[in-house]
mmCIF file of C-alpha atoms and ligand atoms in Angstrom:
data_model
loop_
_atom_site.group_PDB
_atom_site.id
_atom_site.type_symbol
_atom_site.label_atom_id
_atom_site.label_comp_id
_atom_site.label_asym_id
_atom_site.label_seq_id
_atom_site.Cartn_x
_atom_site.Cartn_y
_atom_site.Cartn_z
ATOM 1 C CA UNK A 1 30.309 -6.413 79.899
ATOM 2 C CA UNK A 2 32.775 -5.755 77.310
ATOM 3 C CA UNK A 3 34.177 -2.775 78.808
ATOM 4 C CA UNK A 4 34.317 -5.108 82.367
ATOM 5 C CA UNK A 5 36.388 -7.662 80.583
ATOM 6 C CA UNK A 6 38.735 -5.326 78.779
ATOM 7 C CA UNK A 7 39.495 -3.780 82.327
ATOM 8 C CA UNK A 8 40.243 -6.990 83.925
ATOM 9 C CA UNK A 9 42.439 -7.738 80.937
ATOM 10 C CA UNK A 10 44.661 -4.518 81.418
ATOM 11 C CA UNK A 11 44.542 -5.123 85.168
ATOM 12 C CA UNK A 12 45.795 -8.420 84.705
ATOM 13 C CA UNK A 13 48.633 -7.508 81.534
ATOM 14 C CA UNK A 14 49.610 -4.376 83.789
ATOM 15 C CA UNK A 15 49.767 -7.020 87.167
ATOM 16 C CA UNK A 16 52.088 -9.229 85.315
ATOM 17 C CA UNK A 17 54.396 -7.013 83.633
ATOM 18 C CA UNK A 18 58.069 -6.768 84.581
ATOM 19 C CA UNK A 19 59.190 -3.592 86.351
ATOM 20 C CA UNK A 20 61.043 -1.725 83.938
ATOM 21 C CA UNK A 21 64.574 -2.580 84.515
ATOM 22 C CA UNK A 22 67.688 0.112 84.110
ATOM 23 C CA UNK A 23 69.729 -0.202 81.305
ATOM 24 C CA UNK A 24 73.489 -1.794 82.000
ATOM 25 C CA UNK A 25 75.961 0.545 82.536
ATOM 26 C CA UNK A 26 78.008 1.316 79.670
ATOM 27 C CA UNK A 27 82.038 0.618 79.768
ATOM 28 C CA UNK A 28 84.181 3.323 79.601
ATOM 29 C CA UNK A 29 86.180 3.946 76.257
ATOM 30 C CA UNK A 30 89.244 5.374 75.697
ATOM 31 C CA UNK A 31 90.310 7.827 72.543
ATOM 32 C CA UNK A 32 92.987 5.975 70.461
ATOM 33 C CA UNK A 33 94.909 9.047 69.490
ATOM 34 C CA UNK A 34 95.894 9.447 72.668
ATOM 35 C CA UNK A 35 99.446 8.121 73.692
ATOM 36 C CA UNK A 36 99.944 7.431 77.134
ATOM 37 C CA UNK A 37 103.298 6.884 78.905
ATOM 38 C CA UNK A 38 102.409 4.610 82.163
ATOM 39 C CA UNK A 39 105.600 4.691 84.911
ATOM 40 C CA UNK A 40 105.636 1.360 85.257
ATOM 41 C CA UNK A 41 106.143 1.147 89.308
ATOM 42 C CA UNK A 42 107.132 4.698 88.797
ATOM 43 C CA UNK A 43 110.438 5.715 87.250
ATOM 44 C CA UNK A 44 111.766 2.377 88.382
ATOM 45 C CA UNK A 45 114.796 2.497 86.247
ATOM 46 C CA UNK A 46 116.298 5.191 88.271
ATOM 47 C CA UNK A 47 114.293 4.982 91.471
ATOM 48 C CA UNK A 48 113.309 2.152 94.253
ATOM 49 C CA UNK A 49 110.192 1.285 92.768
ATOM 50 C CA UNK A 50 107.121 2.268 94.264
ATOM 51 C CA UNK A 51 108.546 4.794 96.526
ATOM 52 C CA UNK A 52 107.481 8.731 96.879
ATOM 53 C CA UNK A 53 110.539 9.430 94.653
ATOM 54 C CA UNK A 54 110.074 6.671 91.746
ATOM 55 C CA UNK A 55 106.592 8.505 91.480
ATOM 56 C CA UNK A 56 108.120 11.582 91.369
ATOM 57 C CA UNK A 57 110.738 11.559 88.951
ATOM 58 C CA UNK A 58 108.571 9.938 86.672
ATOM 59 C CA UNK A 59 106.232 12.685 86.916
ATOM 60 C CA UNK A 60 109.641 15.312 86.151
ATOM 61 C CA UNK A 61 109.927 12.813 83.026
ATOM 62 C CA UNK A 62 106.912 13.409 81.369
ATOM 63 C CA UNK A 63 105.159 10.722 82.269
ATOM 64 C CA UNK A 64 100.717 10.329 81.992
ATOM 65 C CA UNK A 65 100.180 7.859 84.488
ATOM 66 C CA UNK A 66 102.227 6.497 87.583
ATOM 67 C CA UNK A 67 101.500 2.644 87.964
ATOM 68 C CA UNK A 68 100.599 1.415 91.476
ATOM 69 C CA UNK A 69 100.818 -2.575 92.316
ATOM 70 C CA UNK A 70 98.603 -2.606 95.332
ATOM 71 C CA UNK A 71 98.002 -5.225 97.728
ATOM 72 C CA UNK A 72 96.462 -5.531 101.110
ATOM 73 C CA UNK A 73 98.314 -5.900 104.565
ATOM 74 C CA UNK A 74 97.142 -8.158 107.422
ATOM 75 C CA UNK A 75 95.555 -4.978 109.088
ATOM 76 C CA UNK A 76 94.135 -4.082 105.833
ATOM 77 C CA UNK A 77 96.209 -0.775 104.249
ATOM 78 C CA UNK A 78 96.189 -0.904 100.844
ATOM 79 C CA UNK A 79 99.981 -1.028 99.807
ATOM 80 C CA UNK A 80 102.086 -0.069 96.923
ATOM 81 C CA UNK A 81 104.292 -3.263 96.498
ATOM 82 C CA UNK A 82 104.944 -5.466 93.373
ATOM 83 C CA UNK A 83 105.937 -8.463 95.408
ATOM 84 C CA UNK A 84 103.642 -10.630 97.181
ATOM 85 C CA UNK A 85 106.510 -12.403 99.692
ATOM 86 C CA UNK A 86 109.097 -9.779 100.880
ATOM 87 C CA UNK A 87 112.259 -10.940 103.085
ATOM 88 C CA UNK A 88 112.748 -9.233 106.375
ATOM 89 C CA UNK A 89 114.454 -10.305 109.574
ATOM 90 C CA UNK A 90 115.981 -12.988 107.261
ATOM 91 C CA UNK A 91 112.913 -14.738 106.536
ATOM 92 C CA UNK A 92 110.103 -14.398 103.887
ATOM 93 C CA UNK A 93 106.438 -13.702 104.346
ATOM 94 C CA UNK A 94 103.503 -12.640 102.703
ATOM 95 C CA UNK A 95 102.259 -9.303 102.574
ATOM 96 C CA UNK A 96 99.267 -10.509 103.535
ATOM 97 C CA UNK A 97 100.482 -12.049 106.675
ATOM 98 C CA UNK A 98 102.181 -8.988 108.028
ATOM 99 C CA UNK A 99 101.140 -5.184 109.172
ATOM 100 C CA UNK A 100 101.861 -2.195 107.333
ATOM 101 C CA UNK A 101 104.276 -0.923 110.242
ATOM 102 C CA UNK A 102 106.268 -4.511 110.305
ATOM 103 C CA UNK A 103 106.466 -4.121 106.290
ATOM 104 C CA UNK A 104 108.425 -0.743 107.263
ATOM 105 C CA UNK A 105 111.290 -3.123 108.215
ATOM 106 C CA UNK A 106 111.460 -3.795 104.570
ATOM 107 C CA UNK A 107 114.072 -1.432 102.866
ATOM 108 C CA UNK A 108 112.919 -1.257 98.754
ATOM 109 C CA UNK A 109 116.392 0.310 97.967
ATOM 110 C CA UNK A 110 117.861 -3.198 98.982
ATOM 111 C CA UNK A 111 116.914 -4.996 95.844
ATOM 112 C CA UNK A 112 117.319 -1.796 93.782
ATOM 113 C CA UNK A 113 119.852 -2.177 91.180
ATOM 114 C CA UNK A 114 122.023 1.000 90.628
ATOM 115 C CA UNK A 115 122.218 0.435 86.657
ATOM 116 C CA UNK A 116 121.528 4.514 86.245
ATOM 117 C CA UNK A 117 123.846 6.362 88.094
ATOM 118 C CA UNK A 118 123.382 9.835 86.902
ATOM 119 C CA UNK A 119 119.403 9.815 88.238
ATOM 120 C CA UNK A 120 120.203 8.096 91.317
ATOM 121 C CA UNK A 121 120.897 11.188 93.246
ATOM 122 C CA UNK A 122 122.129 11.102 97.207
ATOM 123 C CA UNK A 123 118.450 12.304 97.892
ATOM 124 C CA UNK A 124 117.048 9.573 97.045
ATOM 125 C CA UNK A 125 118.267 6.641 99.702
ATOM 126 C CA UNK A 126 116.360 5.812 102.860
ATOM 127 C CA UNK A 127 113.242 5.390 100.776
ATOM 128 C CA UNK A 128 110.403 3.227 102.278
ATOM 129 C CA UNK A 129 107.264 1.370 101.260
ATOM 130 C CA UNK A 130 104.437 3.681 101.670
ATOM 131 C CA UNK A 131 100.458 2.695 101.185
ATOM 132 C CA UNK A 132 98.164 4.517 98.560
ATOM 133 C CA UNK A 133 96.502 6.947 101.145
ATOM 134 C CA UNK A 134 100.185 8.455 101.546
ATOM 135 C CA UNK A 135 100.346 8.706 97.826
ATOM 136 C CA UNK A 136 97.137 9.803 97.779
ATOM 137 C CA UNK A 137 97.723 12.772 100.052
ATOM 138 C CA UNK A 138 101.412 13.529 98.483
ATOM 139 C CA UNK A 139 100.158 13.632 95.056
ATOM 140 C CA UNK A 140 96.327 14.211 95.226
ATOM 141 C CA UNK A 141 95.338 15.683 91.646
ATOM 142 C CA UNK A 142 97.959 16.693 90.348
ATOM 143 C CA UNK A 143 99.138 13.444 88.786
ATOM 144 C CA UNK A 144 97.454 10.553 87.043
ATOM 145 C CA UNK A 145 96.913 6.791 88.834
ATOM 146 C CA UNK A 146 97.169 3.565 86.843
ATOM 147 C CA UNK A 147 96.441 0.871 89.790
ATOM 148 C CA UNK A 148 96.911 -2.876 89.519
ATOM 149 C CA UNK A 149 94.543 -4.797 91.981
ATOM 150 C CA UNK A 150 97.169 -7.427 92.386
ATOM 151 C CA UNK A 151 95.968 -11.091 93.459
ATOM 152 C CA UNK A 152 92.554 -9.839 94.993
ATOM 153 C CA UNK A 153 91.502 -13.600 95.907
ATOM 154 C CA UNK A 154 94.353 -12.954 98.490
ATOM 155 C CA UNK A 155 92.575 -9.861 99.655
ATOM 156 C CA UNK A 156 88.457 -9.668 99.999
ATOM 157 C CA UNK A 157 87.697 -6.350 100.110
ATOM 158 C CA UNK A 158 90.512 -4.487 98.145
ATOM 159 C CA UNK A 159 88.028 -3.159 95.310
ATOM 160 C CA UNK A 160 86.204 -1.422 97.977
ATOM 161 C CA UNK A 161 88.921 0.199 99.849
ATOM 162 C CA UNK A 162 89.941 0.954 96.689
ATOM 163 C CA UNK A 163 87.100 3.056 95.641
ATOM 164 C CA UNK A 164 86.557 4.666 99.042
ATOM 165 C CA UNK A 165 90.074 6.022 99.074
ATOM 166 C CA UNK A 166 89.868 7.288 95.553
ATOM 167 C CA UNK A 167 86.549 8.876 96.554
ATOM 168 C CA UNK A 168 87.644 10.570 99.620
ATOM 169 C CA UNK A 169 90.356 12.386 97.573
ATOM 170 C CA UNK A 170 87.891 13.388 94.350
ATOM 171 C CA UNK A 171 89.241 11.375 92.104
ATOM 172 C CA UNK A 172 86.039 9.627 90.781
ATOM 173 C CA UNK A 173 83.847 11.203 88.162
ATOM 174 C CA UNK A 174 85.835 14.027 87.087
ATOM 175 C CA UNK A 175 86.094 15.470 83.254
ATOM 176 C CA UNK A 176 89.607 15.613 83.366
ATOM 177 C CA UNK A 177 91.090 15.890 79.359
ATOM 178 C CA UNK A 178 92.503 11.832 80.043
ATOM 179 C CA UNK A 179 91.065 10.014 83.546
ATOM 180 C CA UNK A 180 92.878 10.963 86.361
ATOM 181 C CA UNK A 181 92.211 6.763 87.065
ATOM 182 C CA UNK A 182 92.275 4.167 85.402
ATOM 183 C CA UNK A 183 92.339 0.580 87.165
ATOM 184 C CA UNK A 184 94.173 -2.814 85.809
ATOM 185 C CA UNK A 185 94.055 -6.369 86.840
ATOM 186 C CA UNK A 186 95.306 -9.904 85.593
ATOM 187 C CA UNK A 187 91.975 -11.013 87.443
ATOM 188 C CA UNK A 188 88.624 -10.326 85.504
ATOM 189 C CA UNK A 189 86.285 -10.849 88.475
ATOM 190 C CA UNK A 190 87.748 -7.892 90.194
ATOM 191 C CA UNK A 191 87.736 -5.433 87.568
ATOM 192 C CA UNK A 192 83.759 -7.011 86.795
ATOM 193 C CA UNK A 193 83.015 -6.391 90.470
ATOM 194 C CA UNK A 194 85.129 -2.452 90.070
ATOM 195 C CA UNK A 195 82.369 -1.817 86.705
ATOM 196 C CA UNK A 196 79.781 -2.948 89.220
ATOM 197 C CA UNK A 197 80.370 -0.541 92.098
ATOM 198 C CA UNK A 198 81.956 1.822 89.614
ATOM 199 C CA UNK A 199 81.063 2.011 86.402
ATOM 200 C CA UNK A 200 82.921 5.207 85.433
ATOM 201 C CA UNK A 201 86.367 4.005 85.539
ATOM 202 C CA UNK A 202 88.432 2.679 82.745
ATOM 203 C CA UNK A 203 89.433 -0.767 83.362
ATOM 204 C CA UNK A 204 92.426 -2.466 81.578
ATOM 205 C CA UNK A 205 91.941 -6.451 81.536
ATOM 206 C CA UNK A 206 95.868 -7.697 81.655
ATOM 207 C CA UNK A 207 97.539 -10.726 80.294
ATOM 208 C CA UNK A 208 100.679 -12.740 79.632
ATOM 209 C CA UNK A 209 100.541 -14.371 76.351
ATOM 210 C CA UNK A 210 103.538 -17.298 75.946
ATOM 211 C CA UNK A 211 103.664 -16.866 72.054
ATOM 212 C CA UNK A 212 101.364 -14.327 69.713
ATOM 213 C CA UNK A 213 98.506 -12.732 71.436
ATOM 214 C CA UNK A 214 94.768 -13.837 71.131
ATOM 215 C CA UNK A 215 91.857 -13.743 72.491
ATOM 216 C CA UNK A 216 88.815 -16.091 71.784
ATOM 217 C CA UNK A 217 85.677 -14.479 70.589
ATOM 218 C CA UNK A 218 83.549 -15.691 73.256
ATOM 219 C CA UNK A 219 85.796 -14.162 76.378
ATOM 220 C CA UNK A 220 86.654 -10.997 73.496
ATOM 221 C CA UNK A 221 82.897 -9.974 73.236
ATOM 222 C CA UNK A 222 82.586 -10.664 78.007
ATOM 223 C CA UNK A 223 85.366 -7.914 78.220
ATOM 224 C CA UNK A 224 83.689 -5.355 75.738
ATOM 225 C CA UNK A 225 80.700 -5.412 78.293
ATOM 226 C CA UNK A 226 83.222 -3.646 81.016
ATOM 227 C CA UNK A 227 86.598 -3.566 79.651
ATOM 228 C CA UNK A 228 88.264 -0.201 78.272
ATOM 229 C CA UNK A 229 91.471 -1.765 76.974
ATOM 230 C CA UNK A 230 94.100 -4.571 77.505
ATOM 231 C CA UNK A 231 97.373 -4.899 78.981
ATOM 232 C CA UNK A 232 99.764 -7.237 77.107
ATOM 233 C CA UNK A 233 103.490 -8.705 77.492
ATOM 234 C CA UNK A 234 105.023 -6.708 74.758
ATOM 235 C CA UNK A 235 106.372 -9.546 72.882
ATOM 236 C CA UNK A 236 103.593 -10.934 72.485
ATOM 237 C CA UNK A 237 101.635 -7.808 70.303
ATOM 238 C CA UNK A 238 101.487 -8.400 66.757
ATOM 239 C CA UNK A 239 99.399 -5.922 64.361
ATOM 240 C CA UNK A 240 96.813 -7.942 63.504
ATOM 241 C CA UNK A 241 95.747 -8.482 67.374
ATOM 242 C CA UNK A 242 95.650 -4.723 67.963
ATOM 243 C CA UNK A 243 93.539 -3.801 64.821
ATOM 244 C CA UNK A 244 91.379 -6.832 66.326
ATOM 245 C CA UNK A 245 91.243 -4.387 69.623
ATOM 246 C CA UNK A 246 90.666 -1.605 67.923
ATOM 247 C CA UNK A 247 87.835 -2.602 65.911
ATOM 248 C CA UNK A 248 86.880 -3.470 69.351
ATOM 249 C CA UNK A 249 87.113 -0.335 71.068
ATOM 250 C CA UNK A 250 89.529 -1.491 73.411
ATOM 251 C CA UNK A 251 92.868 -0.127 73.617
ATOM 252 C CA UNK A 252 96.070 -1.877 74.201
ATOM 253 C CA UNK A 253 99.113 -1.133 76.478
ATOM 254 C CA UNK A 254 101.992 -3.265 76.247
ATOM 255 C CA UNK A 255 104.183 -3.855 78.984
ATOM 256 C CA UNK A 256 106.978 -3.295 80.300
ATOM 257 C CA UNK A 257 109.241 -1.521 77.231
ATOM 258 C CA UNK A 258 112.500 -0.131 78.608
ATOM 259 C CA UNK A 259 114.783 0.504 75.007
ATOM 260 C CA UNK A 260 113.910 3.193 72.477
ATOM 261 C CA UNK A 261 114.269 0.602 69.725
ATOM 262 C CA UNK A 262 111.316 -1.167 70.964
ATOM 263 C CA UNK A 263 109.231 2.156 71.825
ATOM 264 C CA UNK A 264 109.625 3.076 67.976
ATOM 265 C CA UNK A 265 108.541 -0.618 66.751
ATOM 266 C CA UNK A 266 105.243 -0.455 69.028
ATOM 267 C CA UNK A 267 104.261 2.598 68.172
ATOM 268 C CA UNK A 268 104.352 2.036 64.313
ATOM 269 C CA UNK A 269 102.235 -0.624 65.193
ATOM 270 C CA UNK A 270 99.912 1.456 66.865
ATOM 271 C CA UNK A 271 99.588 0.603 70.440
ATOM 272 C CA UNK A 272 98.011 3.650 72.845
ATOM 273 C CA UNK A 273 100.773 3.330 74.634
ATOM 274 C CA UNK A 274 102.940 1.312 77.105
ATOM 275 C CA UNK A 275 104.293 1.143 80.710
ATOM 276 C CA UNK A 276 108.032 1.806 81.020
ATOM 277 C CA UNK A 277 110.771 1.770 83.895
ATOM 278 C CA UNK A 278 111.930 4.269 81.996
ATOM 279 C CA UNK A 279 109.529 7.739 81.151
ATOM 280 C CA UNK A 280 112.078 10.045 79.845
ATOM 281 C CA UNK A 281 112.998 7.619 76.890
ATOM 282 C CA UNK A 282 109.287 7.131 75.968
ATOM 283 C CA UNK A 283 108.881 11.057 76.407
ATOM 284 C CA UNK A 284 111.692 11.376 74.177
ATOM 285 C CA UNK A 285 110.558 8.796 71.529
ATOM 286 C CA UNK A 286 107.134 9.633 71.608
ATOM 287 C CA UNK A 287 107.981 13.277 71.274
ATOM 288 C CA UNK A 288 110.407 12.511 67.792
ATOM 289 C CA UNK A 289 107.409 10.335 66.315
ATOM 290 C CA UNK A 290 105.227 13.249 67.009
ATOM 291 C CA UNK A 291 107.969 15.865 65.289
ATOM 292 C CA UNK A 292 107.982 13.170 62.109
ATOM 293 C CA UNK A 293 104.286 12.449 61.649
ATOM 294 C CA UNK A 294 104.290 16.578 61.558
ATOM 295 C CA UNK A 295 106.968 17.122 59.010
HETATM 296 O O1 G3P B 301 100.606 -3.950 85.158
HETATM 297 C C1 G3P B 301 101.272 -4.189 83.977
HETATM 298 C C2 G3P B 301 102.480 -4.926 84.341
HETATM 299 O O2 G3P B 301 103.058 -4.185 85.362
HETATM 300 C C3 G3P B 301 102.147 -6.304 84.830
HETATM 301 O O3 G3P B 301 103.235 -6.922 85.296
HETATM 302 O O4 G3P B 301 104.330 -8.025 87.156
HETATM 303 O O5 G3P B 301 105.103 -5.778 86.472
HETATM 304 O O6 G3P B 301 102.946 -6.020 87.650
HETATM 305 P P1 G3P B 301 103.925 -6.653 86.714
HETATM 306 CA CA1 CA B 302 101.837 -3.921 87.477
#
């Protein structure tokens, strides 16, 4: 009898037990000796931003990561474009009321601003926008992709498209020395629903702080369940908030720092780096600090 009411016991314990769950995926982390040099909309200093050639000369310039704003077109290509209303035909819209082929009538040299004339070679007029499978497909490994999903409540589906693209072209769980992507947004959700489909990637949670930065414990402890790092207005960076990241294990990368002067400051405080309009001075600068801290 005993041995008849023991098995009924198990039967029952082993009837109601929960099915062994998996374990969450783990965020990504990123090394904090490394110092990367984003091209913030490519070398945009020098070059229409977000055209084939900003990309490129960034790339010449030494820098890590070229930084893609990407948005969605009515007939859903993924675009590189920082704007979310371009003028064309003397009238503004929003990129996500018009095609990729009307956006073409867009010329991204027009509201380029000739401050650098020695980079600004003859080669580089005519440029036009182009969408992240043609940067995909001019670039493919060789270089390294820092993409902002840019207002995705504007554009269901982006994170997808997203990842398919950057799977067709093998650029999803590789072992590269730094990841050949990492992905950024101002929007939590979307880089929550990225760490859903895609755990793998490093995700950079941005924000524009109006005086000091901070983040409150309670949303500081959500982002260390998917976040590798944050993105930050550079002003607003003080060394007690990245020590705070640190401790953290999230890494910061303040944007956007054009002047040398600047560079030197951040660094001392110990940011992992920044995005710049301008690669070759951060290559520079980032090259003497390594030269110092070696002497
Ligand atoms: O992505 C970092 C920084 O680029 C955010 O500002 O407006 O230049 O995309 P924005
Ligand atoms: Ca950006």
């Amino acid at each position: 009898m005993k041995k008849i009411l023991l098995l009924i016991v198990l039967l029952l314990t082993n009837g109601c037990a929960q099915p062994l769950s998996e374990p969450p995926p783990e965020r990504k982390t990123l090394p904090e000796n490394d110092f990367l040099i984003i091209a913030h909309r490519g070398a945009s200093a020098y070059a229409a931003e977000h055209t084939l050639a900003s990309y490129e000369m960034a790339i010449q310039m030494g820098a890590d990561y070229i930084e893609i704003d990407l948005q969605m077109t009515k007939d859903g290509k993924l675009v590189a474009m920082h704007d979310r209303v371009i003028t064309f035909n003397n009238a503004q819209q929003a990129v996500t009321d018009v095609t990729f082929d009307e956006i073409q009538l867009h010329s991204p040299e027009k509201a380029f601003e000739r401050n650098y004339l020695d980079y600004t070679l003859p080669h580089y007029d005519d440029l036009r926008i182009v969408d992240l499978e043609e940067i995909l497909l001019y670039f493919g490994d060789t270089v390294n992709y820092y993409i902002e999903i840019k207002s995705p409540k504007k554009y269901p589906g982006i994170e997808k498209e997203l990842l398919k693209q950057l799977r067709e072209h093998n650029l999803l769980d590789r072992t590269d020395i730094i990841p050949k992507v990492i992905i950024q947004s101002f929007d939590s959700q979307s880089l929550k629903d990225i760490f859903a489909l895609e755990p793998s990637i490093p995700l950079i949670k941005l924000y524009t702080f109006e005086k000091e930065a901070h983040i409150p414990t309670e949303h500081l402890n959500e982002l260390t369940q998917y976040a590798s790092g944050v993105g930050v207005n550079s002003i607003a960076v003080s060394k007690e908030f990245i020590d705070l990241m640190h401790n953290k294990n999230l890494i910061v990368h303040p944007y956007t720092v054009n002047d040398a002067q600047t560079m030197r400051f951040l660094i001392d405080l110990g940011v992992n780096g920044f995005f710049t309009d301008r690669p070759d001075v951060a290559n520079w600068v980032r090259s003497e600090t390594n030269r110092l801290e070696n002497n």
